[in-house]
Tab-separated table of C-alpha atoms in Angstrom:
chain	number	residue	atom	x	y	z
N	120	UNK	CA	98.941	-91.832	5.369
N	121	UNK	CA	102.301	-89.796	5.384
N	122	UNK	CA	106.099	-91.017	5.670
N	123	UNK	CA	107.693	-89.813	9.148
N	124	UNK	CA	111.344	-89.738	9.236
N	125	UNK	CA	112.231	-91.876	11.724
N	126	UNK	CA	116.274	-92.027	11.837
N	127	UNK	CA	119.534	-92.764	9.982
N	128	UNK	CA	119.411	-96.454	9.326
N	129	UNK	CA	123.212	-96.614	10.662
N	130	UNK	CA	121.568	-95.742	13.980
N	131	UNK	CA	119.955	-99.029	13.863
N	132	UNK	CA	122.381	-101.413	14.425
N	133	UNK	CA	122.434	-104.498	11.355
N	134	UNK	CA	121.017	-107.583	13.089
N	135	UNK	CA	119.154	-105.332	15.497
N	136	UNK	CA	115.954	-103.039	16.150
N	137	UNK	CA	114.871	-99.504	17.533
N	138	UNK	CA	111.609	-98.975	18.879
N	139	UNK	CA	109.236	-95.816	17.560
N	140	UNK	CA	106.462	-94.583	19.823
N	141	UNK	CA	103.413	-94.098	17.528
N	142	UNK	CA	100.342	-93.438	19.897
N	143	UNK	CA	99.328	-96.291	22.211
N	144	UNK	CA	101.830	-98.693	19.802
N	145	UNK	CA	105.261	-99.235	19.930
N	146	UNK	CA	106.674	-99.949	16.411
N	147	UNK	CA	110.159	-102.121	16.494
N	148	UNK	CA	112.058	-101.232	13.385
N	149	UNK	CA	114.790	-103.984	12.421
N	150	UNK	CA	117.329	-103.822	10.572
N	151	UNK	CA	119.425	-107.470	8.930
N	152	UNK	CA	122.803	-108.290	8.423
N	153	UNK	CA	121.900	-107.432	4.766
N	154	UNK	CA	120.623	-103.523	5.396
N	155	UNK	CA	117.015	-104.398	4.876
N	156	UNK	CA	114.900	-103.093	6.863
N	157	UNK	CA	111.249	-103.626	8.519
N	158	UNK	CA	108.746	-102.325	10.969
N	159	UNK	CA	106.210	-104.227	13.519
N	160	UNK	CA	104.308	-103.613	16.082
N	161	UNK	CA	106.958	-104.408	18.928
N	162	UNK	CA	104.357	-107.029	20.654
N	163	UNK	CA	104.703	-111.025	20.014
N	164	UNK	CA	101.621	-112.399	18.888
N	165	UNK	CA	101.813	-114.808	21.250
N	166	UNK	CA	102.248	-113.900	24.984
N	167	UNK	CA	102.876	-109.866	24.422
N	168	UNK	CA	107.152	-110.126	24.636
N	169	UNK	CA	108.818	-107.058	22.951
N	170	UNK	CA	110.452	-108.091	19.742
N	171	UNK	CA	112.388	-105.559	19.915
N	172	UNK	CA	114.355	-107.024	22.578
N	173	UNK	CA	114.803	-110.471	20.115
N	174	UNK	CA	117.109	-111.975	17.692
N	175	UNK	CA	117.595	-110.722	14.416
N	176	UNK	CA	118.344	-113.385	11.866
N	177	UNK	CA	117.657	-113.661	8.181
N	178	UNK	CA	114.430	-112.057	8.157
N	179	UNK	CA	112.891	-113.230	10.984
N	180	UNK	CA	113.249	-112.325	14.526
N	181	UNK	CA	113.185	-114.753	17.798
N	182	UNK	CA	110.570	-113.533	20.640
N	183	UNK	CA	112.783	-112.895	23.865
N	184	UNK	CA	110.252	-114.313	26.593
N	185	UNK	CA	109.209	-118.296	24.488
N	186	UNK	CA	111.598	-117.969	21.265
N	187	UNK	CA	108.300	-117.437	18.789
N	188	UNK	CA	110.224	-117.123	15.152
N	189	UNK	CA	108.554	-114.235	12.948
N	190	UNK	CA	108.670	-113.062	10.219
N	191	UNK	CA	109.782	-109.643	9.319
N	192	UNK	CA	108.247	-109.436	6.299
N	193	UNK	CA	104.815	-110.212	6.960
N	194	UNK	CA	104.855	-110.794	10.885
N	195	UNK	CA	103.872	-114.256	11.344
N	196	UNK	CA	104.595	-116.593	13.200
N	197	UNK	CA	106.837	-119.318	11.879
N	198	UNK	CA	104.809	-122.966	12.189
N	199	UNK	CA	104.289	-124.882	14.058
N	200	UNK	CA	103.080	-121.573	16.041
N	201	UNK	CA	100.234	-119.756	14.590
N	202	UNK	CA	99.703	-115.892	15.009
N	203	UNK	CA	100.076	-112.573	13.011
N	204	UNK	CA	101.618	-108.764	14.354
N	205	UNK	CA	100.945	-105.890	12.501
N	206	UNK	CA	103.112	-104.949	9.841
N	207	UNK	CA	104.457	-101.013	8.711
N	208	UNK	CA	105.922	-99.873	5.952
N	209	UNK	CA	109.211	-98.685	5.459
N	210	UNK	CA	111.412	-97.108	3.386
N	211	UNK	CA	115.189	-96.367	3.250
N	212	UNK	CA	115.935	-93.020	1.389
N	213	UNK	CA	119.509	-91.101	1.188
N	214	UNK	CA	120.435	-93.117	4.393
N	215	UNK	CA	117.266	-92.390	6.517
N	216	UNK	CA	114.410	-94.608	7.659
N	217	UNK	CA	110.958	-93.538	7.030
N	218	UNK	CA	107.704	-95.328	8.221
N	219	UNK	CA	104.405	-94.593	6.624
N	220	UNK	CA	101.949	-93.864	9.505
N	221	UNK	CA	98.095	-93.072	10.042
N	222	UNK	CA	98.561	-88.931	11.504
């Protein structure tokens, strides 16, 4: 596995996500109100919707198509839903965003 610089995290906006093409998989990285920051595979667990496209709040974020809550940090689905997305790891150094990815 190697860290890819991805972006400066100001160029994700706080409360808000970009989406990385890695492959077949489209990684949304998020970034909260506080400057953390996470990466998961853009896809809801439930019906497919592009997290991307959701609501960033606290550190979860709000499916667009049914309004699934996940979790940013371990991407599952808040009950009373049940389902997982893949989690990345991600680092913030000097002001840019790296993921750690399979080359």
């Amino acid at each position: 596995m190697s860290w890819t610089k991805i972006c400066p995290v100001n160029d994700i906006p706080a409360l808000g996500a970009r989406v990385v093409r890695h492959g077949e998989i489209d990684i949304g990285v998020f970034r909260t109100q506080d400057d953390r920051v996470f990466a998961l595979n853009n896809s809801c667990p439930h019906k497919g919707g592009p997290l991307s496209q959701g609501i960033v709040y606290g550190d979860k974020v709000a499916c667009p198509l049914h309004s699934w809550k996940i979790s940013l940090v371990d991407g599952k689905a808040e009950e009373p839903d049940v389902g997982q997305t893949a989690c990345y790891a991600v680092k913030v150094e000097n002001g840019d965003v790296y993921l750690q990815l399979n080359r």
